[in-house]
Amino acid sequence: MLAKFFYLEGAYLILAGIILLVTLFVTTRPFMSPSAPRKGIVGVGIVLALFIGAHFWITTTRMAEVRRAFQEGKAVLCESRMLRKMAQSIEIKKGVAGWQIQEDYFVSPSYTRPFHLARCIVK
């Protein structure tokens, strides 16, 4: 679960680190009060942690919905990064083109790239 968290939220964690560094820089200026760095880092850190945690929860919930819908035979739309000019998404359905789920990816022998469940929605 922790590896999935770092994989899905890694970019946001890096951005949060940069935001915390900017907060530290701003709150340590001479015109700020001596307690500003502590208050700023704690306040901004809590907000960032809540946002990142909420995003992870929403993403993993959607992934579970997509997995369940696929197993029930419903159509799933996934973002296609290969076909940017023609189609922005691809429809995936169980039993069509050999689609199956391996870990957190849709794979098919007809497609060279797998599709991550986090980039899919139920149609």
Short mmCIF file of C-alpha atoms in Angstrom, two decimals:
data_model
loop_
_atom_site.label_atom_id
_atom_site.label_comp_id
_atom_site.label_asym_id
_atom_site.label_seq_id
_atom_site.Cartn_x
_atom_site.Cartn_y
_atom_site.Cartn_z
CA MET A 1 0.00 0.00 0.00
CA LEU A 2 2.85 2.39 0.78
CA ALA A 3 4.51 1.67 -2.57
CA LYS A 4 1.19 2.40 -4.32
CA PHE A 5 0.93 5.68 -2.39
CA PHE A 6 4.40 6.82 -3.47
CA TYR A 7 3.75 5.75 -7.07
CA LEU A 8 0.42 7.57 -7.34
CA GLU A 9 1.27 10.64 -5.25
CA GLY A 10 5.02 11.00 -5.87
CA ALA A 11 4.73 14.11 -8.04
CA TYR A 12 2.39 15.75 -5.54
CA LEU A 13 4.77 14.96 -2.69
CA ILE A 14 7.60 16.67 -4.58
CA LEU A 15 5.38 19.71 -5.23
CA ALA A 16 4.39 19.76 -1.56
CA GLY A 17 8.07 19.78 -0.61
CA ILE A 18 8.70 22.75 -2.88
CA ILE A 19 5.69 24.57 -1.44
CA LEU A 20 7.00 23.94 2.08
CA LEU A 21 10.42 25.30 1.08
CA VAL A 22 8.78 28.46 -0.31
CA THR A 23 6.75 28.76 2.90
CA LEU A 24 9.93 28.44 4.95
CA PHE A 25 11.68 31.08 2.84
CA VAL A 26 8.79 33.56 3.11
CA THR A 27 8.23 33.06 6.83
CA THR A 28 11.90 33.59 7.70
CA ARG A 29 12.06 37.09 6.20
CA PRO A 30 13.03 39.85 8.69
CA PHE A 31 9.59 41.48 8.59
CA MET A 32 7.85 38.26 9.77
CA SER A 33 7.29 37.42 13.44
CA PRO A 34 9.66 34.93 15.09
CA SER A 35 6.90 32.31 15.38
CA ALA A 36 5.89 32.60 11.70
CA PRO A 37 8.09 29.74 10.39
CA ARG A 38 6.64 27.22 12.84
CA LYS A 39 3.05 28.34 12.26
CA GLY A 40 3.51 28.54 8.50
CA ILE A 41 5.11 25.13 8.09
CA VAL A 42 2.57 23.44 10.36
CA GLY A 43 -0.43 25.14 8.75
CA VAL A 44 0.64 24.64 5.16
CA GLY A 45 1.85 21.10 5.94
CA ILE A 46 -1.52 20.10 7.36
CA VAL A 47 -3.39 21.51 4.35
CA LEU A 48 -1.05 19.78 1.90
CA ALA A 49 -1.30 16.48 3.79
CA LEU A 50 -5.11 16.68 3.71
CA PHE A 51 -5.16 17.45 -0.02
CA ILE A 52 -2.71 14.67 -0.89
CA GLY A 53 -4.51 12.19 1.36
CA ALA A 54 -7.88 13.08 -0.18
CA HIS A 55 -6.46 12.71 -3.70
CA PHE A 56 -5.03 9.27 -2.85
CA TRP A 57 -8.33 8.14 -1.33
CA ILE A 58 -10.33 9.36 -4.34
CA THR A 59 -7.91 7.75 -6.80
CA THR A 60 -7.83 4.35 -5.05
CA THR A 61 -11.62 4.37 -4.68
CA ARG A 62 -12.00 5.03 -8.41
CA MET A 63 -9.49 2.28 -9.17
CA ALA A 64 -11.57 -0.18 -7.12
CA GLU A 65 -14.72 0.90 -8.99
CA VAL A 66 -12.99 0.43 -12.35
CA ARG A 67 -11.70 -3.02 -11.33
CA ARG A 68 -15.18 -4.09 -10.13
CA ALA A 69 -16.91 -2.73 -13.26
CA PHE A 70 -14.44 -4.54 -15.52
CA GLN A 71 -15.00 -7.83 -13.67
CA GLU A 72 -18.76 -7.36 -14.11
CA GLY A 73 -18.30 -6.86 -17.87
CA LYS A 74 -19.03 -3.13 -17.99
CA ALA A 75 -17.18 -0.81 -20.37
CA VAL A 76 -14.27 1.23 -19.01
CA LEU A 77 -12.70 4.32 -20.62
CA CYS A 78 -8.95 4.76 -20.26
CA GLU A 79 -6.74 7.67 -21.21
CA SER A 80 -4.63 6.83 -24.23
CA ARG A 81 -1.30 8.61 -24.30
CA MET A 82 -0.24 6.90 -27.52
CA LEU A 83 -3.14 8.05 -29.69
CA ARG A 84 -3.15 11.79 -28.98
CA LYS A 85 -4.09 12.82 -32.54
CA MET A 86 -6.94 10.42 -33.21
CA ALA A 87 -8.55 9.34 -29.95
CA GLN A 88 -8.07 10.69 -26.45
CA SER A 89 -9.43 7.55 -24.80
CA ILE A 90 -9.89 3.87 -25.43
CA GLU A 91 -12.82 1.69 -24.41
CA ILE A 92 -11.88 -1.49 -22.58
CA LYS A 93 -14.29 -4.35 -21.99
CA LYS A 94 -13.77 -7.81 -20.57
CA GLY A 95 -13.58 -10.48 -23.25
CA VAL A 96 -12.86 -7.98 -26.05
CA ALA A 97 -9.33 -7.92 -27.54
CA GLY A 98 -8.04 -10.11 -24.71
CA TRP A 99 -8.15 -7.46 -22.01
CA GLN A 100 -7.26 -8.54 -18.50
CA ILE A 101 -6.07 -6.94 -15.28
CA GLN A 102 -2.53 -7.60 -14.07
CA GLU A 103 -1.82 -5.87 -10.76
CA ASP A 104 -3.04 -2.29 -11.39
CA TYR A 105 -2.84 -2.38 -15.19
CA PHE A 106 -5.10 -3.33 -18.07
CA VAL A 107 -3.09 -5.39 -20.53
CA SER A 108 -3.93 -6.85 -23.92
CA PRO A 109 -1.84 -8.70 -26.49
CA SER A 110 -3.29 -6.29 -29.08
CA TYR A 111 -1.74 -3.22 -27.43
CA THR A 112 1.94 -2.57 -26.76
CA ARG A 113 1.36 -0.38 -23.70
CA PRO A 114 -0.60 -1.22 -20.56
CA PHE A 115 -3.18 1.19 -19.12
CA HIS A 116 -3.04 2.04 -15.41
CA LEU A 117 -6.35 1.73 -13.55
CA ALA A 118 -5.82 5.20 -12.04
CA ARG A 119 -6.21 6.71 -15.51
CA CYS A 120 -9.55 5.01 -16.21
CA ILE A 121 -13.22 5.64 -15.42
CA VAL A 122 -16.37 3.53 -15.69
CA LYS A 123 -18.36 4.41 -18.80
#
